[in-house]
Coordinates of C-alpha atoms in Angstrom, one line a residue:
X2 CA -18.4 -38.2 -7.9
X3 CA -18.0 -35.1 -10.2
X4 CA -16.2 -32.2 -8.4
X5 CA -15.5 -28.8 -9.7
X6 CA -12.4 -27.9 -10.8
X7 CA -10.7 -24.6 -11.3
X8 CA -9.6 -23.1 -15.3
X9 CA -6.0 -24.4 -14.3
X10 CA -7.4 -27.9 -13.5
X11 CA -6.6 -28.0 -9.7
X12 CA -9.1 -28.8 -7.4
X13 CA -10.3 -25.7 -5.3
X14 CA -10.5 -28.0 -1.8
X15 CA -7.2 -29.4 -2.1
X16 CA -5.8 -25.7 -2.3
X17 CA -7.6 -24.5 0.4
X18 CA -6.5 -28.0 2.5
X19 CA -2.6 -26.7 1.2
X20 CA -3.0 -23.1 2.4
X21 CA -4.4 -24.3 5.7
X22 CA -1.4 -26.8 6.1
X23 CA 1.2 -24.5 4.8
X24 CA -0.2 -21.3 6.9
X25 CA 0.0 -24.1 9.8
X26 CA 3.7 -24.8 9.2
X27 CA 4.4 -21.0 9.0
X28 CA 2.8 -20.3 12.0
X29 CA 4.8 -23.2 13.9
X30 CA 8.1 -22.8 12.4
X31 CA 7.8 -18.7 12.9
X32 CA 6.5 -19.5 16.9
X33 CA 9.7 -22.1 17.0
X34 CA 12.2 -19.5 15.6
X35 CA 11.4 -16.7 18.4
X36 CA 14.7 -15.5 20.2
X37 CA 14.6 -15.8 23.5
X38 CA 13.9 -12.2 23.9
X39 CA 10.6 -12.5 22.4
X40 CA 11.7 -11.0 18.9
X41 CA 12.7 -12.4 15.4
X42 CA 16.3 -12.1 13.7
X43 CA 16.5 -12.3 9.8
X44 CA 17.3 -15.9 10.8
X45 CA 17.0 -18.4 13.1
X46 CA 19.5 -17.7 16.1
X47 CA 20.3 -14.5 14.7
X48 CA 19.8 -11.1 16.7
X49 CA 16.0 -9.8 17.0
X50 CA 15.7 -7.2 14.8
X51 CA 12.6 -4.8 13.8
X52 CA 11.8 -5.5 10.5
X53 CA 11.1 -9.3 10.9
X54 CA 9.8 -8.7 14.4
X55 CA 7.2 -6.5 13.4
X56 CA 6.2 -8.8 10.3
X57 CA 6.1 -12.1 12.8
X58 CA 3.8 -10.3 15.3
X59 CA 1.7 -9.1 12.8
X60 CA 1.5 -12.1 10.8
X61 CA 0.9 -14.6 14.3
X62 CA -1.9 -11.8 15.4
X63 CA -3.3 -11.9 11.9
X64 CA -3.9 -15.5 11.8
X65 CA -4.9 -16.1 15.4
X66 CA -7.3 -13.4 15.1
X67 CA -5.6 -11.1 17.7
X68 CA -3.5 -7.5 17.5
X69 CA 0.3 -8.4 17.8
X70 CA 2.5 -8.8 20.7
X71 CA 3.9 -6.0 21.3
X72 CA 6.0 -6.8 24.7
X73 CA 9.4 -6.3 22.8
X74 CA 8.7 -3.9 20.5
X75 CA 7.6 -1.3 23.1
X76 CA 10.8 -2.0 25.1
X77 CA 13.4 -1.8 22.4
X78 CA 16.1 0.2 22.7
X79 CA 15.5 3.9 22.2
X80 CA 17.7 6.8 20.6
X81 CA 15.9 9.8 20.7
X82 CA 13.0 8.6 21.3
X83 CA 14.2 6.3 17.5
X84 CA 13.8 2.7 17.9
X85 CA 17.6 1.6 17.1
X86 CA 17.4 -1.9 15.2
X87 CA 21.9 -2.3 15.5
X88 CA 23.7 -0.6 18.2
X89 CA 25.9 2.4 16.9
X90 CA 24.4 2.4 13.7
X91 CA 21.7 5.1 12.9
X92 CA 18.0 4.4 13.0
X93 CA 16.8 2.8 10.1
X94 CA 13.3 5.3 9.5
X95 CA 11.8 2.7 7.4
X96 CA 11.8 0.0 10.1
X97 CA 10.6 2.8 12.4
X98 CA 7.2 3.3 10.6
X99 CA 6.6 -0.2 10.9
X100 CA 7.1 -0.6 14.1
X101 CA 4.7 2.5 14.3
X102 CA 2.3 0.9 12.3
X103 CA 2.2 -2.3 14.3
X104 CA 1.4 -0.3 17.8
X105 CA -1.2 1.3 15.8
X106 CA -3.2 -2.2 15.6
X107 CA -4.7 -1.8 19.0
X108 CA -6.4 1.4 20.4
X109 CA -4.5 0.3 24.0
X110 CA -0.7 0.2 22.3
X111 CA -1.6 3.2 19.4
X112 CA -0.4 6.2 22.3
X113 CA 3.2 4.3 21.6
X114 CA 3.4 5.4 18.0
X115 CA 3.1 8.7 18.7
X116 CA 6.8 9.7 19.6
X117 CA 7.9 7.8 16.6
X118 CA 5.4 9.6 14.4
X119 CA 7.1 13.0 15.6
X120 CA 10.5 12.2 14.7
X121 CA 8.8 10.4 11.4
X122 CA 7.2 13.7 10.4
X123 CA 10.5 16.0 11.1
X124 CA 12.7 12.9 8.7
X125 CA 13.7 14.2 5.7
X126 CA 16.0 13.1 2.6
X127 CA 19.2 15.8 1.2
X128 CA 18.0 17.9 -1.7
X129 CA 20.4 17.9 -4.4
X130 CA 21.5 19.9 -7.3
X131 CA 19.5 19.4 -10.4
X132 CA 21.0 16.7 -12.8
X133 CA 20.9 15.8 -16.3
X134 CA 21.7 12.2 -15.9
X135 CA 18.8 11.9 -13.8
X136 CA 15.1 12.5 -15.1
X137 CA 13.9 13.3 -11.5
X138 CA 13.2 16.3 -9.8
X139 CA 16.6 16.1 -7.0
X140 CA 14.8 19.0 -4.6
X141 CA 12.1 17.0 -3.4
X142 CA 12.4 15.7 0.4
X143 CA 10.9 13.1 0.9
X144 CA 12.0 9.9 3.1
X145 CA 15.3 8.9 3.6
X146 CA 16.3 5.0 4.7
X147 CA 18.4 7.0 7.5
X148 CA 19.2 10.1 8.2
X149 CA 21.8 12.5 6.2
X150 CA 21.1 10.4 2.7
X151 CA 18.9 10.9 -0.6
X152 CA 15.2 9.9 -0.1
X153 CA 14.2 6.1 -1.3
X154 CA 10.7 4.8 -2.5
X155 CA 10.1 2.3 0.3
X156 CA 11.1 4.3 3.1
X157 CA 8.7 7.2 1.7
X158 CA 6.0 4.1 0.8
X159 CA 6.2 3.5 4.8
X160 CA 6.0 6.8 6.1
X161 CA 3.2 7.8 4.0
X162 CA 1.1 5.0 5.2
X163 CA 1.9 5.3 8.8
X164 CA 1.1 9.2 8.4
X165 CA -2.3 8.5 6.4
X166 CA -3.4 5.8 8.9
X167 CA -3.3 8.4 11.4
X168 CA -4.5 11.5 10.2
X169 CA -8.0 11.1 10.5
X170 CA -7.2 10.3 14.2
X171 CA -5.2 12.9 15.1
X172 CA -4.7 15.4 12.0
X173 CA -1.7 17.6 11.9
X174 CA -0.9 20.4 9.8
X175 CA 3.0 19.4 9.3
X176 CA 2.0 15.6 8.9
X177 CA -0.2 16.6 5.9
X178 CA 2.4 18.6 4.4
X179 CA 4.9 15.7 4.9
X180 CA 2.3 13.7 3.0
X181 CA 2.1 16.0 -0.2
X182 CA 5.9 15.8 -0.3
X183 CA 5.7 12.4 -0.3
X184 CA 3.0 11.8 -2.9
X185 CA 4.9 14.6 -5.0
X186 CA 8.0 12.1 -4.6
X187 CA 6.5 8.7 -5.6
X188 CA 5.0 10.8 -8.5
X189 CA 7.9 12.0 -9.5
X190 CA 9.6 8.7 -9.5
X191 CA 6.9 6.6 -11.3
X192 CA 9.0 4.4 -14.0
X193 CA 8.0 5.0 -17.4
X194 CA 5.5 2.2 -18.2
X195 CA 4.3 2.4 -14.5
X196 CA 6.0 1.3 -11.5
X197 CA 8.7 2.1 -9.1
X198 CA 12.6 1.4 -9.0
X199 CA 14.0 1.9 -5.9
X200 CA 14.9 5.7 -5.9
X201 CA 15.4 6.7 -9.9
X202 CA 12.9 6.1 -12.7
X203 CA 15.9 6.6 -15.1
X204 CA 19.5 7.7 -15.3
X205 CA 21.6 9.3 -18.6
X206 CA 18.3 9.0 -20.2
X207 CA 17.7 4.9 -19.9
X208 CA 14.5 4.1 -18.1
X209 CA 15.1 2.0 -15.6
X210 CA 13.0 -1.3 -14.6
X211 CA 10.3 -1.4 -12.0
X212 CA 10.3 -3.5 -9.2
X213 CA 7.5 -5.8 -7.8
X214 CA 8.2 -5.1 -4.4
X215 CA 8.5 -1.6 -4.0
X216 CA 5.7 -0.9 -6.8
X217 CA 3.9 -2.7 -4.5
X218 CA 4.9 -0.9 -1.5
X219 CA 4.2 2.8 -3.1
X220 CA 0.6 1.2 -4.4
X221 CA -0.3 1.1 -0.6
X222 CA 0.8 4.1 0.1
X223 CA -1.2 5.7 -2.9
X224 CA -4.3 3.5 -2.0
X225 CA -6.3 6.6 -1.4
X226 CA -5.3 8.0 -5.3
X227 CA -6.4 4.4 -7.0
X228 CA -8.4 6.7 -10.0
X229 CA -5.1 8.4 -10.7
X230 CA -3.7 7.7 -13.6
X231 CA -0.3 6.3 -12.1
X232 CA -1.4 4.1 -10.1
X233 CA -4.0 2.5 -12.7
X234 CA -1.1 2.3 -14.9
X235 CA 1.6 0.7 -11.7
X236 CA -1.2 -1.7 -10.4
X237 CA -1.2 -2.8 -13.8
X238 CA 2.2 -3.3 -14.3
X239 CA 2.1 -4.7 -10.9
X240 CA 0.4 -7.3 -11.9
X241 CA 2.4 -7.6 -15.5
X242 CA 5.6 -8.1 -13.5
X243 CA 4.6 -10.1 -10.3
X244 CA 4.4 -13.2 -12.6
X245 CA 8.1 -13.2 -13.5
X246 CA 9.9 -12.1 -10.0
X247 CA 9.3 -15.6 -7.9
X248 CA 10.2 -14.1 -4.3
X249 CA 8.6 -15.2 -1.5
X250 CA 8.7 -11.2 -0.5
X251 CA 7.6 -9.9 -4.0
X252 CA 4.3 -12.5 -3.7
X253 CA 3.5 -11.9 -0.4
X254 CA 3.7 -8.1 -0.7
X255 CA 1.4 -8.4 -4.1
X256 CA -1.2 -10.4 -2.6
X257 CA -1.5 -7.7 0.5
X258 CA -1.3 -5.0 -2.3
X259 CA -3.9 -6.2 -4.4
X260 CA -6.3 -7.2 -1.5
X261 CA -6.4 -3.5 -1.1
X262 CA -7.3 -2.5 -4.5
X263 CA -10.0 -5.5 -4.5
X264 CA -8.1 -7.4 -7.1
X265 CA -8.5 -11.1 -7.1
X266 CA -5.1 -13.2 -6.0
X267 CA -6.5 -16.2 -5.9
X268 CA -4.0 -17.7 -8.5
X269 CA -1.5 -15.8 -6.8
X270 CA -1.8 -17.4 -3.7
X271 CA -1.5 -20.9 -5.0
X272 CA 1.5 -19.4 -6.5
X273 CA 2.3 -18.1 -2.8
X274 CA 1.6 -21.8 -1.2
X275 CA 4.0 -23.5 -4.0
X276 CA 6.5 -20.8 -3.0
X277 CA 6.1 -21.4 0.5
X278 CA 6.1 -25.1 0.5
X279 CA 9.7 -24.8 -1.5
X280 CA 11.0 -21.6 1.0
X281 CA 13.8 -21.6 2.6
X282 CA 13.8 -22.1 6.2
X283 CA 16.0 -19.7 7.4
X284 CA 14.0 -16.5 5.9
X285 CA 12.0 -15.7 8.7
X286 CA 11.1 -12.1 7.0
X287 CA 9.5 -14.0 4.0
X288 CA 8.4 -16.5 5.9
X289 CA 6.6 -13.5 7.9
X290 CA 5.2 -11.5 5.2
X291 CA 3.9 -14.3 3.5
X292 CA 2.0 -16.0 6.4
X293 CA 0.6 -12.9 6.8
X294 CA -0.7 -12.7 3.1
X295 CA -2.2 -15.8 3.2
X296 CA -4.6 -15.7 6.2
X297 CA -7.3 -14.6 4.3
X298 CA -9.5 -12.4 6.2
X299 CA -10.6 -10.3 2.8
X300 CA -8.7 -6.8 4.5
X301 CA -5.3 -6.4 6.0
X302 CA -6.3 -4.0 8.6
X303 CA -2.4 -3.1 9.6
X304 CA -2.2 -1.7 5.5
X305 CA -5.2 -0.1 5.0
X306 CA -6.2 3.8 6.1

């Protein structure tokens, strides 16, 4: 009997028969890898920690059709009024927005976002002095991975999104100010050809490379400016670049990226189920983030404002 086959030649029921096994095995392996404190370490039998905690509740909610689990998360530890991901080291603010983000999923858990969101809106990166090695503008405040230290691209990509998910909710006239500093950051640090580096877009006048997953982070956070220039040029380059860097993180975070925009990954996620089938075990982050970009509800509610 004649079936219909995709360009690439691969039958279009056997991939959807792969995803469904492989999103299975993620599911089981990320349910069998829980600490015993209800949270995630980077790795089995490690410490919970935020960042894959937040990405394994979101992920199990997303495909079982529920909002996460937040028992844990509203429980951790606390340091002015900062969840603290490691004991006497400061609060990571990128984790923090995530963790934000994730209470935000359901209307009974979004109150618990709020004191984060406070300390999120007063965060801000060091201005510097003006440099000629660097072809940025250094007096720019935008987000700072913790406190005290130069602003990054993905800890501004977080806070914008957690800060534009909320402000038709509950609109504040120092959040939206905090979110024009931001977009005038990510801007500002746009590579050359499109795309963001982690912090410079160049240095003693060499551009510097863009990276797939924090161009894909600051294309979420820019979601509402997709007829700007930039970021016709970065999803471009996005999707340019995505083909070459093979990370289980850098796939996952595409696919979720370009859902947004309403850019077809169907190839990309057979490219995500290869990459998952080969993945190692032990990477319960990417084993998070890319459950979650494979359950295919057509939106990713927790990344969309």
């Amino acid at each position: 009997m004649a079936t219909n086959r995709t360009a690439g030649g691969r039958d279009p029921l056997a991939t959807r028969v792969d995803g469904s096994r492989i999103r299975s095995d993620l599911e089981s392996a990320l349910l069998a890898a829980r600490n015993r404190d209800g949270g995630w370490g980077y790795a089995p039998g490690r410490h919970s920690r935020i960042e894959p905690t937040c990405w394994a509740e979101l992920a199990l909610g997303h495909s079982q059709g529920r909002p996460p689990d937040v028992d844990l998360i509203r429980s951790w530890k606390r340091q002015d009024d900062w969840m603290v991901d490691v004991p006497g080291a400061p609060p990571n603010i990128a984790f923090n927005a995530l963790a934000a983000l994730t209470f935000l999923q359901e209307r009974s858990t979004a109150p618990l976002a709020q004191p984060l969101i406070s300390r999120l809106i007063q965060a801000k990166g060091l201005r510097y002095r003006q440099s000629a090695a660097l072809g940025q503008d250094n007096s720019i405040q935008a987000w700072p991975w913790v406190d005290g230290t130069a602003s990054w691209v993905e800890p501004t990509a977080w806070c914008l999104l957690l800060l534009k998910e909320v402000r038709s909710q509950s609109p504040r006239p120092e959040a939206a100010e905090r979110i024009r500093v931001g977009e005038q950051f990510l801007f500002d640090r746009v590579c050359r050809d499109g795309g963001w580096n982690y912090g410079n877009p160049e240095v003693y006048g060499q551009k510097l490379w863009p990276y797939v997953p924090t161009t894909a982070m600051a294309l979420l956070a820019m979601q509402d400016h997709r007829t700007h220039p930039v970021v016709i040029q970065s999803l471009r380059q996005l999707q340019n670049d995505v083909a070459s860097e093979r990370s289980v993180v850098a796939v996952a975070l595409t696919i979720v990226c370009l859902r947004t925009y309403g850019v077809a990954t169907a190839a990309l996620e057979q490219t995500a189920i290869e990459l998952s089938a080969e993945a190692d075990p032990g990477n319960l982050l990417g084993m998070a983030m890319m459950l979650y970009a494979l359950t295919d509800t057509r939106e990713h509610a927790a990344f969309r404002f």
